[in-house]
PDB file of C-alpha atoms in Angstrom:
ATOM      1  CA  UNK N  11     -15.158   2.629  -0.939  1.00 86.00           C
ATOM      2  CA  UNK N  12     -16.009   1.608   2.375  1.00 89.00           C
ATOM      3  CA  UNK N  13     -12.770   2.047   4.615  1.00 91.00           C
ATOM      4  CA  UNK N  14     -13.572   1.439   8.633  1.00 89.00           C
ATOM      5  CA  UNK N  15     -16.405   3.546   9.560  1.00 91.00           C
ATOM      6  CA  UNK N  16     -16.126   6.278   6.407  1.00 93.00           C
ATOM      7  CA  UNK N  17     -16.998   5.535   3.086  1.00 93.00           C
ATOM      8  CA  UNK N  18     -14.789   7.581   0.351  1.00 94.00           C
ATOM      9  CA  UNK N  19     -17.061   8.029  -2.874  1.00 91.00           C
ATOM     10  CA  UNK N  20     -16.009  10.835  -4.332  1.00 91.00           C
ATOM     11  CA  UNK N  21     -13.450  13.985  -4.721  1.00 92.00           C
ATOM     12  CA  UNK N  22     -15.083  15.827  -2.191  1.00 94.00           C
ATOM     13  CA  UNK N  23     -14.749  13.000   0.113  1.00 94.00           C
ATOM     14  CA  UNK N  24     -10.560  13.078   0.319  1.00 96.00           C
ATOM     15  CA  UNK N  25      -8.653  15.812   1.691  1.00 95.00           C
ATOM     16  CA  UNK N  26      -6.444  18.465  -0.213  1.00 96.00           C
ATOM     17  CA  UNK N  27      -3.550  18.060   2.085  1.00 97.00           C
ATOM     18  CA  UNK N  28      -2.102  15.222   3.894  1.00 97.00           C
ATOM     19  CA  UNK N  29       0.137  14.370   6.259  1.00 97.00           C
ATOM     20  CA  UNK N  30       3.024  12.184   4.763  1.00 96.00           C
ATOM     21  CA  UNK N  31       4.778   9.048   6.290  1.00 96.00           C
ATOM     22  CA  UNK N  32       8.344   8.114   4.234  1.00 94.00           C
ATOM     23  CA  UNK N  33       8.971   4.534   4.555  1.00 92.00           C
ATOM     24  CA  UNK N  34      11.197   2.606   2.060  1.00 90.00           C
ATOM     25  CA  UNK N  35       9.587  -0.779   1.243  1.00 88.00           C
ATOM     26  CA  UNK N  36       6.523  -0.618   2.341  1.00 88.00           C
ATOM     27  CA  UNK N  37       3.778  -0.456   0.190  1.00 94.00           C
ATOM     28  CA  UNK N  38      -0.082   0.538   1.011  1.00 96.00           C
ATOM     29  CA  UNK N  39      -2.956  -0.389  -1.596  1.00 96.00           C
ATOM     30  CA  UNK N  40      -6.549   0.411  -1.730  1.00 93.00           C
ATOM     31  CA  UNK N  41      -8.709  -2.001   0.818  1.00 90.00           C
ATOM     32  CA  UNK N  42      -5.482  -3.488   1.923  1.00 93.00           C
ATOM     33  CA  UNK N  43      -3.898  -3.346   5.028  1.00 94.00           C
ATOM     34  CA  UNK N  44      -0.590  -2.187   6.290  1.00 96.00           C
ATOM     35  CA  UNK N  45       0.617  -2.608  10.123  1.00 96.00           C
ATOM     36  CA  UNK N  46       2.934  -0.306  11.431  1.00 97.00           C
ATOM     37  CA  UNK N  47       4.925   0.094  14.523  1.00 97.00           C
ATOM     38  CA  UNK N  48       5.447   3.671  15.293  1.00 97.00           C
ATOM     39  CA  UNK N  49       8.111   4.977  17.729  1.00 96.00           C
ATOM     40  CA  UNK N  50       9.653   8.204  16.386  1.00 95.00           C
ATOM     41  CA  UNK N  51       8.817  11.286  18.220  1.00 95.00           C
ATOM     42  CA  UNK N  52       8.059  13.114  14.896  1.00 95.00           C
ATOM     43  CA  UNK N  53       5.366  10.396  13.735  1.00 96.00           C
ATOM     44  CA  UNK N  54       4.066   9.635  17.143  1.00 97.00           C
ATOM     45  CA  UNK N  55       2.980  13.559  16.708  1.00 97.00           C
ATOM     46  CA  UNK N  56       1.874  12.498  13.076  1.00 97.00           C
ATOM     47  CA  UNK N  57      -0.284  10.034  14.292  1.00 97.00           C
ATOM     48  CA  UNK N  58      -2.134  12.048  17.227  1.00 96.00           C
ATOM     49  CA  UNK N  59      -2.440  14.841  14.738  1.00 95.00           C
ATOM     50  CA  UNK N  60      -4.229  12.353  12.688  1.00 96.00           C
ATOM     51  CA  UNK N  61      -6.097  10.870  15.337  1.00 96.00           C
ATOM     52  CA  UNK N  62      -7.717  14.436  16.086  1.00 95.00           C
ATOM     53  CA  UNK N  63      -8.246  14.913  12.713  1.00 95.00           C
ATOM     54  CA  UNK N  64      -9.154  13.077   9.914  1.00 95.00           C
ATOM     55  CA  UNK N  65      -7.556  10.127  10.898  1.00 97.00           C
ATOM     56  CA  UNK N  66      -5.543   9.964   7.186  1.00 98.00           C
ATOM     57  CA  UNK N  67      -1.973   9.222   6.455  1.00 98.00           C
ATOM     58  CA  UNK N  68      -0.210   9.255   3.313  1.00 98.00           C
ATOM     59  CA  UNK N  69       2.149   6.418   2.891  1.00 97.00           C
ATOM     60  CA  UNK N  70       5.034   6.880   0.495  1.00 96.00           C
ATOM     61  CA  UNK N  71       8.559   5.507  -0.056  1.00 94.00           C
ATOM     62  CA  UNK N  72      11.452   7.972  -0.559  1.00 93.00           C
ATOM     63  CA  UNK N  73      12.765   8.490  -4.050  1.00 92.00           C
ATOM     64  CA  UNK N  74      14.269   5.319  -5.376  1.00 84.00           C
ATOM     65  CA  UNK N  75      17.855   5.163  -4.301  1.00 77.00           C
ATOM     66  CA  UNK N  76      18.134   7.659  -1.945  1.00 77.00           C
ATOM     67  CA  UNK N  77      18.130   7.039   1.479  1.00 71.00           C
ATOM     68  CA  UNK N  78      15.307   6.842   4.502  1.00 68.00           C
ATOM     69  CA  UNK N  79      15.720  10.398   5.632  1.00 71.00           C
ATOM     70  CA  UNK N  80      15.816  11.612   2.590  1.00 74.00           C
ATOM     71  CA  UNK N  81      13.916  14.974   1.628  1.00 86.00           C
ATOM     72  CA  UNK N  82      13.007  13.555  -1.993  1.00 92.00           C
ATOM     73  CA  UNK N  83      10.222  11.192  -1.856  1.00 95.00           C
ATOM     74  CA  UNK N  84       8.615   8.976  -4.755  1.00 95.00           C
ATOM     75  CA  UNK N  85       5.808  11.052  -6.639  1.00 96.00           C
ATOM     76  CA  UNK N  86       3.464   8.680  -5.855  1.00 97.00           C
ATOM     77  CA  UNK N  87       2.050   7.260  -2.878  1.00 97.00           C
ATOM     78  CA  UNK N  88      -1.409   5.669  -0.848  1.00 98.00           C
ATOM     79  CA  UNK N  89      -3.634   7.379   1.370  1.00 98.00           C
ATOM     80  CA  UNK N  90      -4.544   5.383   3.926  1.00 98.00           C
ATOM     81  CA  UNK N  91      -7.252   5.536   7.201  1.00 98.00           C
ATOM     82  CA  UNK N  92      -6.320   4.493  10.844  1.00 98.00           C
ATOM     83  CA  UNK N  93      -8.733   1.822  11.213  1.00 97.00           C
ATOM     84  CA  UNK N  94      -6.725   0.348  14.774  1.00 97.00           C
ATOM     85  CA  UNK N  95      -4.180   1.512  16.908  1.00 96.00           C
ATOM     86  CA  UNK N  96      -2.718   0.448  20.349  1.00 97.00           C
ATOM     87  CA  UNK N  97      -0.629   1.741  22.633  1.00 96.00           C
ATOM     88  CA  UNK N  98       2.342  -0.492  23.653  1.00 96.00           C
ATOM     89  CA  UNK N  99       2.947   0.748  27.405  1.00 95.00           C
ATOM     90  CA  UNK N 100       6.545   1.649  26.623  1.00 96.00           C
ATOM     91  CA  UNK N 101       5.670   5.040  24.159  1.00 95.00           C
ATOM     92  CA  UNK N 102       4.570   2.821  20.869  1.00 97.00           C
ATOM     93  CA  UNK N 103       1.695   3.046  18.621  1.00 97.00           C
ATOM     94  CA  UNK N 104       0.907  -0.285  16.986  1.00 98.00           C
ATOM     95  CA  UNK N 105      -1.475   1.084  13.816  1.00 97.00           C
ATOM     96  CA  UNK N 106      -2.893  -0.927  11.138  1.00 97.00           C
ATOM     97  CA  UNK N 107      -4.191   1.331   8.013  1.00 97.00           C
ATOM     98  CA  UNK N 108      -6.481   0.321   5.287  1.00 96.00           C
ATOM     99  CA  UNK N 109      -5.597   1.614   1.986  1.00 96.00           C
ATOM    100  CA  UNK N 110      -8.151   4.356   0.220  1.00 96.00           C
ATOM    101  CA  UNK N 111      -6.809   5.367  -2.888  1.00 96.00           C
ATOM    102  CA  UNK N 112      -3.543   6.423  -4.360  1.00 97.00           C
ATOM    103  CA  UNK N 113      -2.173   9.743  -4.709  1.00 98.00           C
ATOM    104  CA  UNK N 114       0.236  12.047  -6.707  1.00 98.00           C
ATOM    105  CA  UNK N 115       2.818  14.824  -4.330  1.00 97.00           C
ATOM    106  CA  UNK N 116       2.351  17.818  -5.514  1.00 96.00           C
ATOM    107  CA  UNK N 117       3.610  21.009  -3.421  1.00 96.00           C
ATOM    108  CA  UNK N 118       4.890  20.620   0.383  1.00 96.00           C
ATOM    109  CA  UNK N 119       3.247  22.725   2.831  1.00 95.00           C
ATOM    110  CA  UNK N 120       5.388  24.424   5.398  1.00 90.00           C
ATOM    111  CA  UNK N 121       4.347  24.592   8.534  1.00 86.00           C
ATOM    112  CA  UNK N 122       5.932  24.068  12.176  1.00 91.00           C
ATOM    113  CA  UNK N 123       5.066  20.384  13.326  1.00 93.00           C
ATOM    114  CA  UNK N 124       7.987  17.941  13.074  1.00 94.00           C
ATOM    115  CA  UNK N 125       6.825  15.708  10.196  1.00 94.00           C
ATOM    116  CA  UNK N 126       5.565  16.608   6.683  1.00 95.00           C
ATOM    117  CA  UNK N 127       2.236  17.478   4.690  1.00 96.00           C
ATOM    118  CA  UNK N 128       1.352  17.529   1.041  1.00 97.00           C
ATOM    119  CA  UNK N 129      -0.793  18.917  -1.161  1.00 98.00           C
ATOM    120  CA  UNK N 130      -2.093  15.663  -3.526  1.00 98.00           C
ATOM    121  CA  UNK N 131      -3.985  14.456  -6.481  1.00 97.00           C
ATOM    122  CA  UNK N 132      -6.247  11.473  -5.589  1.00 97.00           C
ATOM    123  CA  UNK N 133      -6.683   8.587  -7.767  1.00 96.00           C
ATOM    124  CA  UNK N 134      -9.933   8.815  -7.928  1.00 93.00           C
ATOM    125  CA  UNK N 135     -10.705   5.915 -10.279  1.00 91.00           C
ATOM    126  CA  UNK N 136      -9.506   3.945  -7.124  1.00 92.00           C
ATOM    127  CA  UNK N 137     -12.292   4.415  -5.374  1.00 90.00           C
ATOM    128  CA  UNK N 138     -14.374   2.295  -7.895  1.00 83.00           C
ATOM    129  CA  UNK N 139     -11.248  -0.330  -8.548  1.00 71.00           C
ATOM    130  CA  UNK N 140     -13.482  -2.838  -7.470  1.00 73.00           C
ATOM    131  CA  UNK N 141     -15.351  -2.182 -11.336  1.00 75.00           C
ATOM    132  CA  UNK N 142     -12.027  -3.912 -12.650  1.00 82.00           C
ATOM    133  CA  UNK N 143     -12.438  -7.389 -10.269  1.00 84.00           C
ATOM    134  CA  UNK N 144     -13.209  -9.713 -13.688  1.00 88.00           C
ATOM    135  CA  UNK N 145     -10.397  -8.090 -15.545  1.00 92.00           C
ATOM    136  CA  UNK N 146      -7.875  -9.983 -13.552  1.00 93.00           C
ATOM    137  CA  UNK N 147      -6.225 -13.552 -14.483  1.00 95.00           C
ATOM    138  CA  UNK N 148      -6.779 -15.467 -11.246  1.00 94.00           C
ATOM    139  CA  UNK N 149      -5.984 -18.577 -12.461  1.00 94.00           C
ATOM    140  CA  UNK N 150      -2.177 -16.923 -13.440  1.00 95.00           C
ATOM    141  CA  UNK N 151      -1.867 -14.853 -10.308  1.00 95.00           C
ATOM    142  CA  UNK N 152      -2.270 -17.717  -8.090  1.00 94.00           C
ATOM    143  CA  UNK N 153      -0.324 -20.193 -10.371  1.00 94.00           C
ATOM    144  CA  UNK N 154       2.693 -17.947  -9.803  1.00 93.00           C
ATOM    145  CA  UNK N 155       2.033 -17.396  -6.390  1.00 92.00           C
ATOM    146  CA  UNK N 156       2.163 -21.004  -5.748  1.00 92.00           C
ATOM    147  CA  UNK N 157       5.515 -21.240  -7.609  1.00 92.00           C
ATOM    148  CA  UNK N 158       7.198 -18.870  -5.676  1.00 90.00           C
ATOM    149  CA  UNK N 159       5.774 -20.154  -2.148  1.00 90.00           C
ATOM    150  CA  UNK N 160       7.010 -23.665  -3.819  1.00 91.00           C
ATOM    151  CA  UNK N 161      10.151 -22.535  -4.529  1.00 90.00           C
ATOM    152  CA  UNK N 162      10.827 -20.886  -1.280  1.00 86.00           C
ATOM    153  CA  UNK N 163       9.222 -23.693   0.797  1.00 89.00           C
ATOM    154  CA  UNK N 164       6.580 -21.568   1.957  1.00 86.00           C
ATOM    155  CA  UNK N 165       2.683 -22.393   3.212  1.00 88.00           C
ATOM    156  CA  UNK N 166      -0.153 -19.846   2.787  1.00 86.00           C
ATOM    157  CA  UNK N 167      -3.392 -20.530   4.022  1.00 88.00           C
ATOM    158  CA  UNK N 168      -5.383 -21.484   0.942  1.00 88.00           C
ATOM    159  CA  UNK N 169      -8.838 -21.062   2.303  1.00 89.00           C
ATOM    160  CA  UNK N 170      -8.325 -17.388   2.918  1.00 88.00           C
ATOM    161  CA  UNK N 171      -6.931 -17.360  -0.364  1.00 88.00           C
ATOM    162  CA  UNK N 172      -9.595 -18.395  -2.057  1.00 89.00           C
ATOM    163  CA  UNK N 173     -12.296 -16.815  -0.003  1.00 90.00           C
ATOM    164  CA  UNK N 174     -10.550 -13.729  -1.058  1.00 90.00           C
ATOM    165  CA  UNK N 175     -12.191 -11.264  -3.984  1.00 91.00           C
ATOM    166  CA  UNK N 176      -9.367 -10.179  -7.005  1.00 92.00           C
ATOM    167  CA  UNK N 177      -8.973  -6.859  -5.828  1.00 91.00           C
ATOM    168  CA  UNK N 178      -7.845  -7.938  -2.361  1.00 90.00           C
ATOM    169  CA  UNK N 179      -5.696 -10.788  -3.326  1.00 92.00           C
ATOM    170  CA  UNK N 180      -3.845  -8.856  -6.271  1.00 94.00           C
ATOM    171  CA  UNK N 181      -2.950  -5.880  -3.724  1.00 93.00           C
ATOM    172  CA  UNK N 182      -2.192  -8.086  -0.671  1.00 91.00           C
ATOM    173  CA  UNK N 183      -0.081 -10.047  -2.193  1.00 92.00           C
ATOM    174  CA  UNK N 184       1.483  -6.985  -3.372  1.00 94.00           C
ATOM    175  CA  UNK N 185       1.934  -5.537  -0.733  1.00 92.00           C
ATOM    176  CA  UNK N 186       2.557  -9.414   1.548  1.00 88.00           C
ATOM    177  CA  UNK N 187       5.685  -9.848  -1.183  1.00 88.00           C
ATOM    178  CA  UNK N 188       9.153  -9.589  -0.312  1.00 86.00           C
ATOM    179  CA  UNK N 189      10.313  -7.287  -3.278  1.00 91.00           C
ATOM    180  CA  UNK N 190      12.498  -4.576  -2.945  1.00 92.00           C
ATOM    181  CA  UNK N 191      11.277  -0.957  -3.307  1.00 92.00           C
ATOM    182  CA  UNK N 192      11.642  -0.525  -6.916  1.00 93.00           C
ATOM    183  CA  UNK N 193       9.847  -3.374  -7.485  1.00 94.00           C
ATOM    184  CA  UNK N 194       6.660  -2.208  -5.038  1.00 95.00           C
ATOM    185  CA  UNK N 195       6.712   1.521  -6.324  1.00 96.00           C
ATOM    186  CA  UNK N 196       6.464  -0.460  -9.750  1.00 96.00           C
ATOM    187  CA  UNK N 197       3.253  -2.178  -8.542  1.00 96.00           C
ATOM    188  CA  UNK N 198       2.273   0.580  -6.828  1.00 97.00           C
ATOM    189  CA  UNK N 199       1.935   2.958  -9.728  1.00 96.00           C
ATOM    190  CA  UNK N 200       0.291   0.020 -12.248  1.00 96.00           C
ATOM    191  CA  UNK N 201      -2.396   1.757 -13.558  1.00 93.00           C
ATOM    192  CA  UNK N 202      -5.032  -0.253 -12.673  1.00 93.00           C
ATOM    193  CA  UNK N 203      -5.843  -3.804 -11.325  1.00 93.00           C
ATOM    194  CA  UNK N 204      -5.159  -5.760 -14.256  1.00 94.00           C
ATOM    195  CA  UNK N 205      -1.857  -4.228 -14.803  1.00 96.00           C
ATOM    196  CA  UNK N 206      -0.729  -4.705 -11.124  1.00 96.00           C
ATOM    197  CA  UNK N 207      -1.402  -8.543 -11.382  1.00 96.00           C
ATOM    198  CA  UNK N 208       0.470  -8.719 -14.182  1.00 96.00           C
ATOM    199  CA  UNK N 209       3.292  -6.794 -13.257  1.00 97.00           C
ATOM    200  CA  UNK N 210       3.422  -9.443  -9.958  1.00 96.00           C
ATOM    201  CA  UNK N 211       3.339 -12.455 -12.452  1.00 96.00           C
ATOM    202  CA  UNK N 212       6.174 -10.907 -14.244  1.00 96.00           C
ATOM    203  CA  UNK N 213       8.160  -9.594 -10.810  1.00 95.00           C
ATOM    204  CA  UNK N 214       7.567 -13.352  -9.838  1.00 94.00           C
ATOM    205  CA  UNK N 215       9.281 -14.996 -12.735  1.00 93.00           C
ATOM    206  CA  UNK N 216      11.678 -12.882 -13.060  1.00 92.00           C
ATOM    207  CA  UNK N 217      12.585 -13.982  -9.201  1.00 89.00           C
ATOM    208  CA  UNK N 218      12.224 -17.259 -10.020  1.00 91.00           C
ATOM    209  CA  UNK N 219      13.968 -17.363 -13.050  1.00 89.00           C
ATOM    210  CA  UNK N 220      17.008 -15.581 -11.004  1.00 79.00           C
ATOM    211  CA  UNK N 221      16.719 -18.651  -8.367  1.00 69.00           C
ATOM    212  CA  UNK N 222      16.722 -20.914 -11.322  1.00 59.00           C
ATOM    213  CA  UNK N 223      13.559 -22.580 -10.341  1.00 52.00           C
ATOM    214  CA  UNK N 224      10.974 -21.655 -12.985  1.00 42.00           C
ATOM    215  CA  UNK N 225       9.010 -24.429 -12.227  1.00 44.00           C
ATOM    216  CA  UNK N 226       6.684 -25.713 -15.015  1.00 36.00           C
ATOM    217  CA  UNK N 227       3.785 -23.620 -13.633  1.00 37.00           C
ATOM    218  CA  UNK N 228       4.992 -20.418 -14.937  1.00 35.00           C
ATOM    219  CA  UNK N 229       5.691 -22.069 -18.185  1.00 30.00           C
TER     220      UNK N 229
END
């Protein structure tokens, strides 16, 4: 996978330890992006660290009901690269990182900076998810995407839709939708891309169905 100006191919390609950034509700996925704004002391250090480094972050959510600064995270998170970042003038980073490949916590390593780093287990398949692109039921995933920007009175811009290849619109959307954490560690961990768009058909009706607008799209 070709993420900014590194390609990740392989095991050897991904680190053994990673720094670790806990954020409830947002979700990173492989070639997608994810802008941040970053003004904590403790991941301002994070990101330098990473900047002189390897320029990696792990993005994960903290364990499902607990809260931000909590010291139990989900098992399961998204390695992503720093492919921009900006300095605001007033002591901000504005980042955006492109997804590489998931990852499984496994031990925390102790150390003395003010944020977090553990050791993971890549994904690896991830870095060849783009093997899986004619697996995935376009016509459904954009039917129910439709119904819910319907629904909500919502535009998109349909030509970047549909320039867009399956992998990239099943994990932007993802990641774009306005689902609470369960619902985007439940995407997150689909095991692969045709499970992922069909767990975002299904998150979708459900939604609808809740709104009581359906709509005879999903029917």
């Amino acid at each position: 996978m070709q993420v900014g100006n590194a390609r990740y191919l392989k095991p050897n390609d991904l680190p053994e330890t990673v720094v670790v950034f806990p954020l409830p509700g947002a979700l990173l996925l492989p070639a997608a992006q994810l802008p941040l704004n970053i003004f904590e002391p403790r991941y301002l250090a994070m990101f330098d660290a990473a900047i002189a480094g390897n320029r990696l972050i792990g993005m994960v959510q903290p364990a499902l009901g607990e809260q931000a600064d909590s010291p139990n995270l989900s098992h399961v998170g998204c390695l992503g690269r720093i492919t921009s970042i900006a300095e605001t003038g007033d002591g901000r980073y504005i980042v955006s990182l492109t997804g590489i490949c998931r990852f499984r916590l496994m031990e925390e390593v102790t150390g003395h900076e003010p944020y977090r780093t553990f050791r993971i287990t890549p994904f690896i398949s991830d870095l060849k998810s783009r093997d899986e692109e004619d697996t995935v039921d376009r016509p459904a995933l954009l039917a129910a995407f439709r119904a819910y920007l319907d629904a909500n009175k919502l535009e998109a811009d349909w030509e970047s839709v549909e320039r867009a290849d399956n992998m990239m619109l099943v994990n932007s959307l993802s990641m774009m939708a306005p689902f609470d954490p369960a619902e985007k560690q439940a995407l997150l961990e689909a095991p692969d891309l045709k499970t992922r768009a069909e767990t975002f058909i299904a998150i979708i009706k459900i939604v609808l169905a809740g709104s009581g607008d359906t709509g005879s799209v999903l029917q």
